[in-house]
Amino acid sequence: MVDPIFDYQFRLILIGDSTVGKSSLLKYFTEGKFAELSDPTVGVDFFARIIEVQDGTRIKLQLWDTAGQERFRSITKSYYRNSVGALLVYDVCNRSSFEHIPLWMMEAKRHIEPHRPVFALVGCKVDLVGNDNKNGAWREVSCEEARMFAEENGLHHVETSAKTGSNVEQAFILVAQEVYNRIQTGEYKVEDGWDGIKTGFNRPNGMDFNLLEAETVQSTCC
Amino acid sequence: MPSSDSEDFESADEGRSSPNKRERKKRLSSSNYSDNLESEQDNKKLEPVINKEASSIKENLPKDGWDDFDIEEESLPNNEPQKEETKASIVKPESSAAKKESQTSGWDDFDDWGNDNDNDIKEQPQKTKPQAQNIQEAPSSQQTSTKSDGWGWGWGVDSLLSTATAGISNLTTQVSQGISTVLETGIGAPDPEELARISAKNDTKPNSAEEKMISAETNHEQSNQSSATEGAFPFGSLLSGVTKFVETTGTKVIAGGLDTLETIGKKTMEVLQDGDPGLAKKRAMLGLDSGDKPVLSQVLREARAKADEEDQLREAKREAKAVHYETLFDDYEGLVHLEALEMLSKQVTIRIEERLRTDPDKRQDIKETLQQVAELCEMPDEEDEEEEEEVSEGASKGDALHERLQRATRDIGLKLQFQPLIKQYTEILTWLETDDPSITEKAVYKKAVSSLAQTTALCVELYHKTGEMLLVKSRRSTADEADALTQLTVVLTKHISDLATQFTEKLTSHATEDKDQVNNYITNVFLEAGNSSKYIENAFQLAIPIVQIGAV
């Protein structure tokens, strides 16, 4: 088992059409493994991993892997509320999965309110593109197109492969770092009754208070 | 304004006195040659220097909204009126209080100054306009003061400087005096502090006299706006006076400081040796005398023992964490499954309540149905039909558990995944059966706690998944579902208590000398098993609304 000491816990949720590769992405991220076949997710599954952000702060990512299947939609929407970050996952070889991204984003925004989560647009299965087939005909969503959409909506964009492991870490670190930055700027706070951000077990209680205090002092002197 | 600021200010003063002098001379001459009409222009020329100076003494200049002219006028003169009035006794109501203070010491001056600055800023809008329009016209009293600011700023800073330096010398004397008082001047040597103080006094006097003279002169200059030559003379002499004064004070501070240090050193030795000639006792106390080898190794041994002890303590803490049930339960995702189940349960409860509200005609019916389901979900009495259906002979314990689970949930209409639970149970059984004498009772205890936590997490997950699947099930059969979940709960809680029993048996069978510790472990295992049952019961309760909503 990993070292249980961490400073913060962030709850991230993965959403997107079924079979785009949410569970595979998480499996690779948490276990470093890729399974060719996997069962469709029932409701929601959980993964966890501890990472470090730039200043060395240890963050436990609690990852909620939602079912993409339509029939679970009514259930999965009850799980959004306590998330501080949402990964909008699509399959670069599946046009409609990308076209549904705005819907997923709207749904997430609506259910996470009043909190404003960090979003990331994550394309999956890039290993299928231009690997065995020379012309890359399998790709149905171009990187530029996705990037443009991401820019328009203020999202981070990354293309990954859970098979080769390409960019998988970055996708999660990107979101974690952004959440952490927003904590630093005071936009996000640890709140009672909201589990998006929690402090770790080993964190002394006074810590956050000090952080906050230091910030106010800074703002008044400048 | 905090006192640290005034400290900064003062030290900056000392260091910068001579460049200031030059700057000032330059400025002075330029303003002297200029006509009154051109004073505005001149002020603009001076502005960069002024700004630099102002910022170096940590004053916050108002940078926005004001034109250059304003800034300069506020930033510089605002320290003057006070000082000027102090010496020349011009009464200005708003700073009269400050005036008194500024006479007592150079420190307070600075504080007041900051405040006055604010006042000046507020006043400024009214002042500026008339001045710009009719500089040459016969001024009102207020205007006179404003105008004189343009001239008087140079000496204003100077007098501030001298006051500040006087403040230093006072302080220095006071400090050294204080020290000598503490030490009760036990040395026969001539007292340097006393000498320093006397000479400082002598030096301060002429200086303040000079200052007075200058103030008077400047005052004079102010009132009739006279020629350039008159202005130039006092400034030069004042500046040289200040520089000289700063130099002498600096030397005195250093010399006085060294003397003071020497006194402190001497006195310290005296005190240390008092009643302990040759410091024999103190050396012994500090262990400086007994520096032989055996003692050194003794010290090292002790240090080693201490380090070992600390290591053990840390290890113990880590271990305590490792056998912490809640942490383990969380690590096995039990907590988050419970939380997710709770989310679902709440959502469903809201839907049920909504239905009750929106359908008043059927409200009674719905309530009855809900009640019926709740009754179906009541846990059977402990001894009720226990062991009635014994599992087939020869089956392993794992298979037996599987069979019981299957039988309990056969009517639920879902395909539930019991495999993780069975697999984990089988692993536990294998571990329990290995008869390794090297396994300590502590290890057994740890395994017991972690097994209970993991089993409980898997059970909670089972409820969560069952709940999710029930919610998306197309055809609901509430009665069967309620019954199945109830049976499941019975089987699972029994499973937990079985586990606990098996682990405690293992602990009891362990031949050990520390009976108390083993008993302690056994108690804890049962305690955690009770915890597990509570979690399972809790999950079951959360699942009830999910069953209920199928019926309404």
Coordinates of N, CA, C and O in Angstrom, one line a residue, chain B residues 260-407:
Chain B
T260 N 31.3 49.3 26.0 CA 30.2 48.6 26.6 C 30.4 47.1 26.6 O 30.2 46.4 27.6
L261 N 30.8 46.7 25.4 CA 31.1 45.2 25.2 C 32.1 44.8 26.2 O 32.0 43.7 26.9
E262 N 33.2 45.5 26.4 CA 34.2 45.2 27.3 C 33.7 45.1 28.7 O 33.9 44.1 29.4
T263 N 32.9 46.0 29.0 CA 32.3 46.0 30.4 C 31.4 44.8 30.6 O 31.5 44.1 31.6
I264 N 30.6 44.5 29.6 CA 29.8 43.3 29.7 C 30.6 42.1 29.9 O 30.4 41.3 30.8
G265 N 31.7 42.0 29.1 CA 32.5 40.8 29.2 C 33.1 40.7 30.6 O 33.1 39.6 31.2
K266 N 33.7 41.7 31.1 CA 34.3 41.7 32.4 C 33.3 41.3 33.5 O 33.5 40.5 34.3
K267 N 32.2 42.0 33.4 CA 31.1 41.7 34.4 C 30.7 40.3 34.4 O 30.5 39.6 35.4
T268 N 30.5 39.8 33.1 CA 30.1 38.4 33.0 C 31.1 37.4 33.7 O 30.7 36.5 34.4
M269 N 32.3 37.6 33.5 CA 33.3 36.8 34.1 C 33.2 36.9 35.6 O 33.3 35.9 36.3
E270 N 33.0 38.1 36.1 CA 32.9 38.3 37.5 C 31.8 37.5 38.1 O 31.9 36.8 39.1
V271 N 30.7 37.6 37.4 CA 29.5 36.9 37.9 C 29.7 35.4 37.9 O 29.3 34.7 38.8
L272 N 30.3 35.0 36.8 CA 30.5 33.5 36.7 C 31.4 33.0 37.8 O 31.3 31.9 38.3
Q273 N 32.5 33.8 38.1 CA 33.5 33.3 39.0 C 33.0 33.6 40.5 O 33.7 33.2 41.4
D274 N 32.0 34.3 40.7 CA 31.5 34.6 42.0 C 31.2 33.4 42.8 O 30.4 32.6 42.5
G275 N 32.0 33.1 43.8 CA 31.9 32.0 44.7 C 32.3 30.7 44.0 O 32.0 29.6 44.5
D276 N 32.9 30.8 42.9 CA 33.4 29.6 42.2 C 34.7 29.9 41.5 O 34.8 30.0 40.3
P277 N 35.8 30.0 42.3 CA 37.0 30.5 41.7 C 37.5 29.4 40.7 O 37.4 28.2 41.0
G278 N 38.0 29.9 39.6 CA 38.5 29.0 38.6 C 37.5 28.3 37.8 O 37.7 27.4 37.0
L279 N 36.2 28.6 38.1 CA 35.1 28.0 37.4 C 35.0 26.5 37.6 O 34.5 25.8 36.7
A280 N 35.6 26.0 38.6 CA 35.7 24.5 38.8 C 34.3 23.9 38.8 O 34.1 22.9 38.0
K281 N 33.4 24.4 39.5 CA 32.1 23.8 39.6 C 31.3 23.8 38.3 O 30.7 22.8 37.9
K282 N 31.4 25.0 37.7 CA 30.7 25.2 36.4 C 31.2 24.2 35.3 O 30.5 23.7 34.5
R283 N 32.6 24.1 35.3 CA 33.1 23.2 34.4 C 32.6 21.8 34.6 O 32.3 21.1 33.6
A284 N 32.6 21.4 35.8 CA 32.1 20.1 36.2 C 30.7 19.9 35.7 O 30.3 18.9 35.1
M285 N 29.9 20.9 35.9 CA 28.5 20.9 35.6 C 28.3 20.7 34.1 O 27.5 19.9 33.6
L286 N 29.1 21.4 33.3 CA 29.0 21.3 31.9 C 29.7 20.1 31.3 O 29.6 19.9 30.1
G287 N 30.4 19.4 32.1 CA 31.1 18.2 31.7 C 32.3 18.5 30.9 O 32.8 17.7 30.0
L288 N 32.9 19.8 31.0 CA 34.0 20.1 30.2 C 35.3 19.5 30.8 O 36.3 19.3 30.0
D289 N 35.4 19.4 32.1 CA 36.6 18.9 32.7 C 36.8 17.4 32.5 O 37.9 16.9 32.3
S290 N 35.7 16.6 32.5 CA 35.8 15.2 32.5 C 35.7 14.6 31.1 O 34.9 13.9 30.7
G291 N 36.6 15.1 30.2 CA 36.6 14.8 28.8 C 37.4 13.5 28.5 O 37.9 13.3 27.4
D292 N 37.5 12.6 29.5 CA 38.2 11.3 29.3 C 37.5 10.4 28.3 O 36.3 10.5 28.1
K293 N 38.2 9.4 27.9 CA 37.6 8.5 26.9 C 36.4 7.7 27.3 O 35.4 7.6 26.7
P294 N 36.5 7.0 28.5 CA 35.3 6.2 28.9 C 34.0 7.0 28.9 O 33.0 6.5 28.6
V295 N 34.2 8.3 29.4 CA 33.0 9.1 29.5 C 32.4 9.4 28.1 O 31.2 9.4 27.9
L296 N 33.3 9.7 27.2 CA 32.9 10.0 25.8 C 32.1 8.8 25.2 O 31.1 9.0 24.7
S297 N 32.7 7.6 25.4 CA 32.0 6.5 24.9 C 30.7 6.3 25.6 O 29.7 5.8 25.0
Q298 N 30.7 6.6 26.9 CA 29.4 6.5 27.6 C 28.3 7.4 27.0 O 27.2 7.0 26.7
V299 N 28.8 8.6 26.7 CA 27.9 9.6 26.0 C 27.4 9.1 24.7 O 26.2 9.1 24.4
L300 N 28.3 8.5 23.9 CA 27.9 7.9 22.6 C 26.9 6.8 22.8 O 25.9 6.7 22.1
R301 N 27.2 6.0 23.8 CA 26.2 4.9 24.1 C 24.8 5.4 24.4 O 23.8 4.9 23.9
E302 N 24.9 6.4 25.2 CA 23.6 7.0 25.6 C 22.8 7.5 24.4 O 21.6 7.4 24.3
A303 N 23.6 8.3 23.6 CA 23.0 8.9 22.4 C 22.4 7.8 21.5 O 21.3 7.9 21.0
R304 N 23.1 6.7 21.4 CA 22.7 5.6 20.6 C 21.4 5.0 21.1 O 20.4 4.8 20.4
A305 N 21.4 4.8 22.4 CA 20.2 4.2 23.1 C 19.0 5.1 22.9 O 17.9 4.7 22.6
K306 N 19.3 6.4 23.0 CA 18.2 7.4 22.8 C 17.6 7.3 21.4 O 16.4 7.4 21.1
A307 N 18.5 7.3 20.4 CA 18.1 7.2 19.0 C 17.3 6.0 18.8 O 16.3 6.0 18.1
D308 N 17.7 4.9 19.4 CA 17.0 3.6 19.2 C 15.6 3.8 19.7 O 14.6 3.3 19.1
E309 N 15.5 4.4 20.9 CA 14.2 4.6 21.5 C 13.3 5.4 20.6 O 12.1 5.0 20.5
E310 N 13.9 6.4 20.1 CA 13.1 7.3 19.2 C 12.6 6.5 18.0 O 11.5 6.7 17.5
D311 N 13.5 5.7 17.5 CA 13.2 4.9 16.3 C 12.0 4.0 16.6 O 11.0 3.9 15.9
Q312 N 12.1 3.4 17.8 CA 11.0 2.5 18.2 C 9.7 3.2 18.3 O 8.6 2.7 17.9
L313 N 9.8 4.4 18.9 CA 8.6 5.2 19.1 C 7.9 5.5 17.7 O 6.7 5.4 17.5
R314 N 8.8 5.9 16.8 CA 8.3 6.3 15.5 C 7.7 5.0 14.8 O 6.6 5.1 14.2
E315 N 8.4 3.9 15.0 CA 7.9 2.7 14.4 C 6.5 2.4 15.0 O 5.6 2.0 14.3
A316 N 6.4 2.6 16.3 CA 5.1 2.3 17.0 C 4.0 3.1 16.4 O 2.9 2.7 16.2
K317 N 4.4 4.4 16.2 CA 3.3 5.3 15.7 C 2.9 4.8 14.3 O 1.7 4.9 14.0
R318 N 3.9 4.5 13.5 CA 3.6 4.0 12.1 C 2.7 2.8 12.2 O 1.7 2.6 11.5
E319 N 3.1 1.9 13.1 CA 2.3 0.7 13.3 C 0.9 1.0 13.7 O -0.1 0.4 13.2
A320 N 0.8 1.9 14.7 CA -0.6 2.3 15.1 C -1.4 2.7 14.0 O -2.6 2.5 13.9
K321 N -0.8 3.4 13.1 CA -1.5 3.9 11.9 C -1.9 2.7 11.0 O -3.0 2.7 10.4
A322 N -0.9 1.8 10.9 CA -1.2 0.7 10.0 C -2.3 -0.2 10.5 O -3.0 -0.9 9.7
V323 N -2.6 -0.2 11.8 CA -3.7 -1.0 12.3 C -4.9 -0.2 12.7 O -5.8 -0.6 13.4
H324 N -4.9 1.0 12.1 CA -6.0 1.9 12.4 C -7.2 1.5 11.4 O -7.1 1.7 10.2
Y325 N -8.2 1.1 12.1 CA -9.3 0.5 11.3 C -9.9 1.5 10.3 O -10.1 1.2 9.1
E326 N -10.2 2.7 10.7 CA -10.9 3.7 9.8 C -10.0 4.0 8.6 O -10.5 4.1 7.5
T327 N -8.7 4.1 8.9 CA -7.8 4.4 7.8 C -7.8 3.3 6.8 O -7.9 3.5 5.5
L328 N -7.7 2.1 7.3 CA -7.8 0.9 6.4 C -9.1 0.8 5.6 O -9.1 0.6 4.4
F329 N -10.1 1.1 6.3 CA -11.4 1.0 5.7 C -11.5 2.0 4.5 O -12.0 1.7 3.4
D330 N -10.9 3.2 4.8 CA -10.9 4.2 3.7 C -10.0 3.7 2.6 O -10.3 3.9 1.4
D331 N -8.8 3.2 2.9 CA -7.9 2.7 1.9 C -8.5 1.6 1.0 O -8.2 1.6 -0.2
Y332 N -9.4 0.8 1.5 CA -10.0 -0.2 0.7 C -11.3 0.3 0.1 O -12.1 -0.4 -0.4
E333 N -11.4 1.6 0.0 CA -12.5 2.3 -0.7 C -13.9 2.1 0.0 O -14.9 2.4 -0.6
G334 N -13.9 1.6 1.2 CA -15.1 1.4 1.9 C -15.9 2.7 2.2 O -17.1 2.8 1.9
L335 N -15.1 3.7 2.6 CA -15.8 4.9 3.0 C -16.4 5.6 1.8 O -17.5 6.1 1.9
V336 N -15.7 5.6 0.7 CA -16.2 6.3 -0.5 C -17.5 5.6 -1.1 O -18.4 6.2 -1.6
H337 N -17.5 4.2 -1.0 CA -18.6 3.5 -1.4 C -19.8 3.8 -0.5 O -21.0 4.0 -1.0
L338 N -19.6 3.9 0.7 CA -20.6 4.3 1.7 C -21.2 5.6 1.4 O -22.4 5.9 1.4
E339 N -20.2 6.5 1.1 CA -20.6 7.9 0.8 C -21.5 8.0 -0.5 O -22.5 8.7 -0.6
A340 N -21.0 7.3 -1.5 CA -21.7 7.2 -2.8 C -23.1 6.6 -2.6 O -24.1 7.1 -3.1
L341 N -23.2 5.6 -1.8 CA -24.5 5.0 -1.5 C -25.4 6.0 -0.8 O -26.6 6.1 -1.1
E342 N -24.8 6.8 0.1 CA -25.6 7.8 0.8 C -26.1 8.8 -0.1 O -27.2 9.3 0.0
M343 N -25.3 9.2 -1.1 CA -25.7 10.2 -2.1 C -27.0 9.7 -2.8 O -27.9 10.4 -3.0
L344 N -26.9 8.4 -3.3 CA -28.0 7.8 -4.0 C -29.2 7.8 -3.1 O -30.3 8.1 -3.5
S345 N -29.0 7.4 -1.8 CA -30.1 7.2 -0.9 C -30.8 8.5 -0.7 O -32.0 8.6 -0.7
K346 N -30.0 9.6 -0.5 CA -30.6 10.9 -0.3 C -31.4 11.4 -1.5 O -32.5 11.9 -1.4
Q347 N -30.8 11.1 -2.7 CA -31.5 11.5 -4.0 C -32.9 10.8 -4.0 O -33.9 11.4 -4.4
V348 N -32.8 9.5 -3.7 CA -34.1 8.7 -3.8 C -35.1 9.2 -2.8 O -36.3 9.3 -3.1
T349 N -34.6 9.5 -1.6 CA -35.5 10.0 -0.5 C -36.2 11.3 -0.9 O -37.4 11.4 -0.7
I350 N -35.4 12.1 -1.6 CA -36.0 13.4 -2.1 C -37.1 13.1 -3.1 O -38.2 13.7 -3.0
R351 N -36.9 12.1 -3.9 CA -37.9 11.8 -4.9 C -39.1 11.2 -4.3 O -40.3 11.5 -4.7
I352 N -38.9 10.4 -3.3 CA -40.1 9.8 -2.6 C -40.9 10.9 -1.9 O -42.1 11.0 -2.0
E353 N -40.2 11.8 -1.3 CA -40.9 12.9 -0.6 C -41.7 13.8 -1.6 O -42.8 14.3 -1.3
E354 N -41.0 14.0 -2.7 CA -41.7 14.8 -3.8 C -43.0 14.1 -4.2 O -44.0 14.8 -4.4
R355 N -42.9 12.8 -4.3 CA -44.1 12.1 -4.7 C -45.2 12.2 -3.7 O -46.4 12.4 -4.0
L356 N -44.8 12.2 -2.5 CA -45.8 12.3 -1.4 C -46.4 13.7 -1.4 O -47.6 13.9 -1.2
R357 N -45.7 14.7 -1.8 CA -46.2 16.1 -1.8 C -47.1 16.3 -3.0 O -48.1 16.9 -2.9
T358 N -46.7 15.8 -4.2 CA -47.4 16.1 -5.4 C -48.6 15.3 -5.6 O -49.4 15.6 -6.5
D359 N -48.8 14.2 -4.8 CA -49.9 13.3 -5.1 C -50.7 13.1 -3.8 O -50.6 12.1 -3.1
P360 N -51.5 14.1 -3.4 CA -52.1 14.1 -2.1 C -53.2 13.0 -2.0 O -53.4 12.4 -0.9
D361 N -53.8 12.6 -3.1 CA -54.8 11.6 -3.1 C -54.2 10.3 -2.6 O -54.8 9.5 -1.8
K362 N -53.0 10.0 -3.2 CA -52.4 8.6 -2.9 C -51.5 8.7 -1.7 O -50.8 7.7 -1.5
R363 N -51.4 9.8 -1.1 CA -50.4 10.0 0.0 C -50.5 8.8 1.0 O -49.5 8.2 1.4
Q364 N -51.7 8.5 1.4 CA -51.9 7.5 2.4 C -51.4 6.2 1.9 O -50.7 5.4 2.7
D365 N -51.8 5.9 0.7 CA -51.4 4.6 0.1 C -49.9 4.5 0.1 O -49.3 3.4 0.5
I366 N -49.3 5.6 -0.4 CA -47.8 5.5 -0.5 C -47.1 5.3 0.8 O -46.2 4.5 1.0
K367 N -47.7 6.0 1.8 CA -47.1 5.9 3.2 C -47.2 4.5 3.6 O -46.3 3.9 4.3
E368 N -48.4 3.9 3.4 CA -48.5 2.5 3.8 C -47.5 1.6 3.2 O -46.9 0.7 3.8
T369 N -47.4 1.8 1.9 CA -46.4 0.9 1.1 C -45.0 1.1 1.7 O -44.3 0.1 1.9
L370 N -44.7 2.3 1.9 CA -43.3 2.6 2.4 C -43.1 1.9 3.8 O -42.1 1.3 4.0
Q371 N -44.2 1.9 4.6 CA -44.2 1.3 5.9 C -44.0 -0.2 5.8 O -43.2 -0.8 6.5
Q372 N -44.7 -0.8 4.8 CA -44.6 -2.2 4.6 C -43.2 -2.6 4.2 O -42.7 -3.6 4.7
V373 N -42.7 -1.9 3.3 CA -41.3 -2.2 2.9 C -40.3 -2.1 4.0 O -39.5 -3.0 4.2
A374 N -40.5 -1.1 4.8 CA -39.6 -0.9 6.0 C -39.8 -2.1 6.9 O -38.8 -2.5 7.5
E375 N -41.0 -2.5 7.1 CA -41.2 -3.7 8.0 C -40.5 -4.9 7.4 O -39.9 -5.7 8.2
L376 N -40.6 -5.1 6.1 CA -39.9 -6.2 5.5 C -38.4 -6.2 5.7 O -37.8 -7.2 5.7
C377 N -38.0 -5.0 5.8 CA -36.5 -4.8 5.9 C -36.0 -4.9 7.4 O -34.9 -4.6 7.7
E378 N -36.9 -5.2 8.3 CA -36.5 -5.3 9.7 C -35.7 -6.5 9.9 O -36.0 -7.6 9.4
M379 N -34.6 -6.4 10.6 CA -33.7 -7.5 10.8 C -34.4 -8.6 11.7 O -35.0 -8.2 12.7
P380 N -34.3 -9.8 11.3 CA -34.9 -10.9 12.1 C -34.2 -11.0 13.4 O -33.0 -10.6 13.6
D381 N -34.9 -11.6 14.4 CA -34.2 -11.8 15.7 C -33.0 -12.6 15.6 O -32.9 -13.5 14.7
E382 N -32.1 -12.4 16.5 CA -30.8 -13.1 16.4 C -30.9 -14.6 16.2 O -30.3 -15.1 15.2
E383 N -31.7 -15.3 17.0 CA -31.6 -16.7 17.0 C -32.6 -17.3 16.0 O -32.7 -18.5 15.8
D384 N -33.3 -16.4 15.3 CA -34.4 -16.9 14.4 C -33.8 -17.7 13.2 O -32.9 -17.3 12.5
E385 N -34.4 -18.9 13.1 CA -34.1 -19.8 12.0 C -32.6 -19.9 11.7 O -32.2 -19.9 10.5
E386 N -31.8 -19.8 12.7 CA -30.4 -19.8 12.5 C -29.9 -21.3 12.2 O -30.4 -22.2 12.8
E387 N -29.0 -21.3 11.3 CA -28.4 -22.6 10.9 C -29.5 -23.6 10.4 O -29.2 -24.8 10.5
E388 N -30.6 -23.1 10.0 CA -31.6 -24.0 9.6 C -31.2 -24.7 8.3 O -31.4 -25.9 8.3
E389 N -30.7 -24.0 7.4 CA -30.3 -24.6 6.2 C -28.8 -24.7 6.2 O -28.1 -23.8 5.9
E390 N -28.4 -25.9 6.6 CA -26.9 -26.1 6.6 C -26.4 -26.3 5.2 O -27.1 -26.9 4.4
V391 N -25.3 -25.8 4.9 CA -24.7 -25.9 3.6 C -24.2 -27.4 3.4 O -24.0 -28.1 4.3
S392 N -24.1 -27.7 2.1 CA -23.8 -29.0 1.7 C -22.5 -29.5 2.4 O -21.5 -28.7 2.5
E393 N -22.4 -30.7 2.7 CA -21.2 -31.3 3.4 C -20.0 -31.2 2.5 O -20.1 -31.3 1.3
G394 N -18.9 -31.0 3.2 CA -17.6 -31.1 2.4 C -17.2 -29.9 1.7 O -16.1 -29.8 1.2
A395 N -18.2 -28.9 1.6 CA -17.8 -27.7 0.9 C -16.8 -26.9 1.8 O -16.9 -26.9 3.0
S396 N -15.9 -26.2 1.1 CA -15.0 -25.3 1.8 C -15.7 -24.2 2.5 O -16.9 -23.8 2.1
K397 N -15.1 -23.5 3.4 CA -15.7 -22.4 4.1 C -16.1 -21.3 3.1 O -17.1 -20.6 3.2
G398 N -15.2 -21.1 2.1 CA -15.4 -20.0 1.1 C -16.6 -20.4 0.3 O -17.5 -19.5 0.0
D399 N -16.6 -21.6 -0.2 CA -17.8 -22.0 -1.0 C -19.1 -21.9 -0.2 O -20.1 -21.5 -0.7
A400 N -19.0 -22.3 1.1 CA -20.2 -22.2 1.9 C -20.7 -20.8 2.0 O -21.9 -20.5 1.9
L401 N -19.8 -19.8 2.2 CA -20.1 -18.4 2.2 C -20.8 -18.0 0.9 O -21.9 -17.4 0.9
H402 N -20.2 -18.5 -0.2 CA -20.8 -18.2 -1.5 C -22.2 -18.7 -1.6 O -23.1 -18.0 -2.1
E403 N -22.4 -19.9 -1.2 CA -23.7 -20.6 -1.3 C -24.7 -19.8 -0.4 O -25.8 -19.5 -0.9
R404 N -24.3 -19.4 0.7 CA -25.2 -18.7 1.6 C -25.6 -17.3 1.0 O -26.8 -16.9 1.0
L405 N -24.6 -16.7 0.4 CA -24.9 -15.4 -0.2 C -25.8 -15.5 -1.4 O -26.8 -14.8 -1.6
Q406 N -25.6 -16.6 -2.2 CA -26.4 -16.8 -3.4 C -27.8 -17.1 -3.0 O -28.8 -16.6 -3.6
R407 N -28.0 -17.9 -1.9 CA -29.3 -18.3 -1.5 C -30.0 -17.1 -1.0 O -31.2 -16.9 -1.2

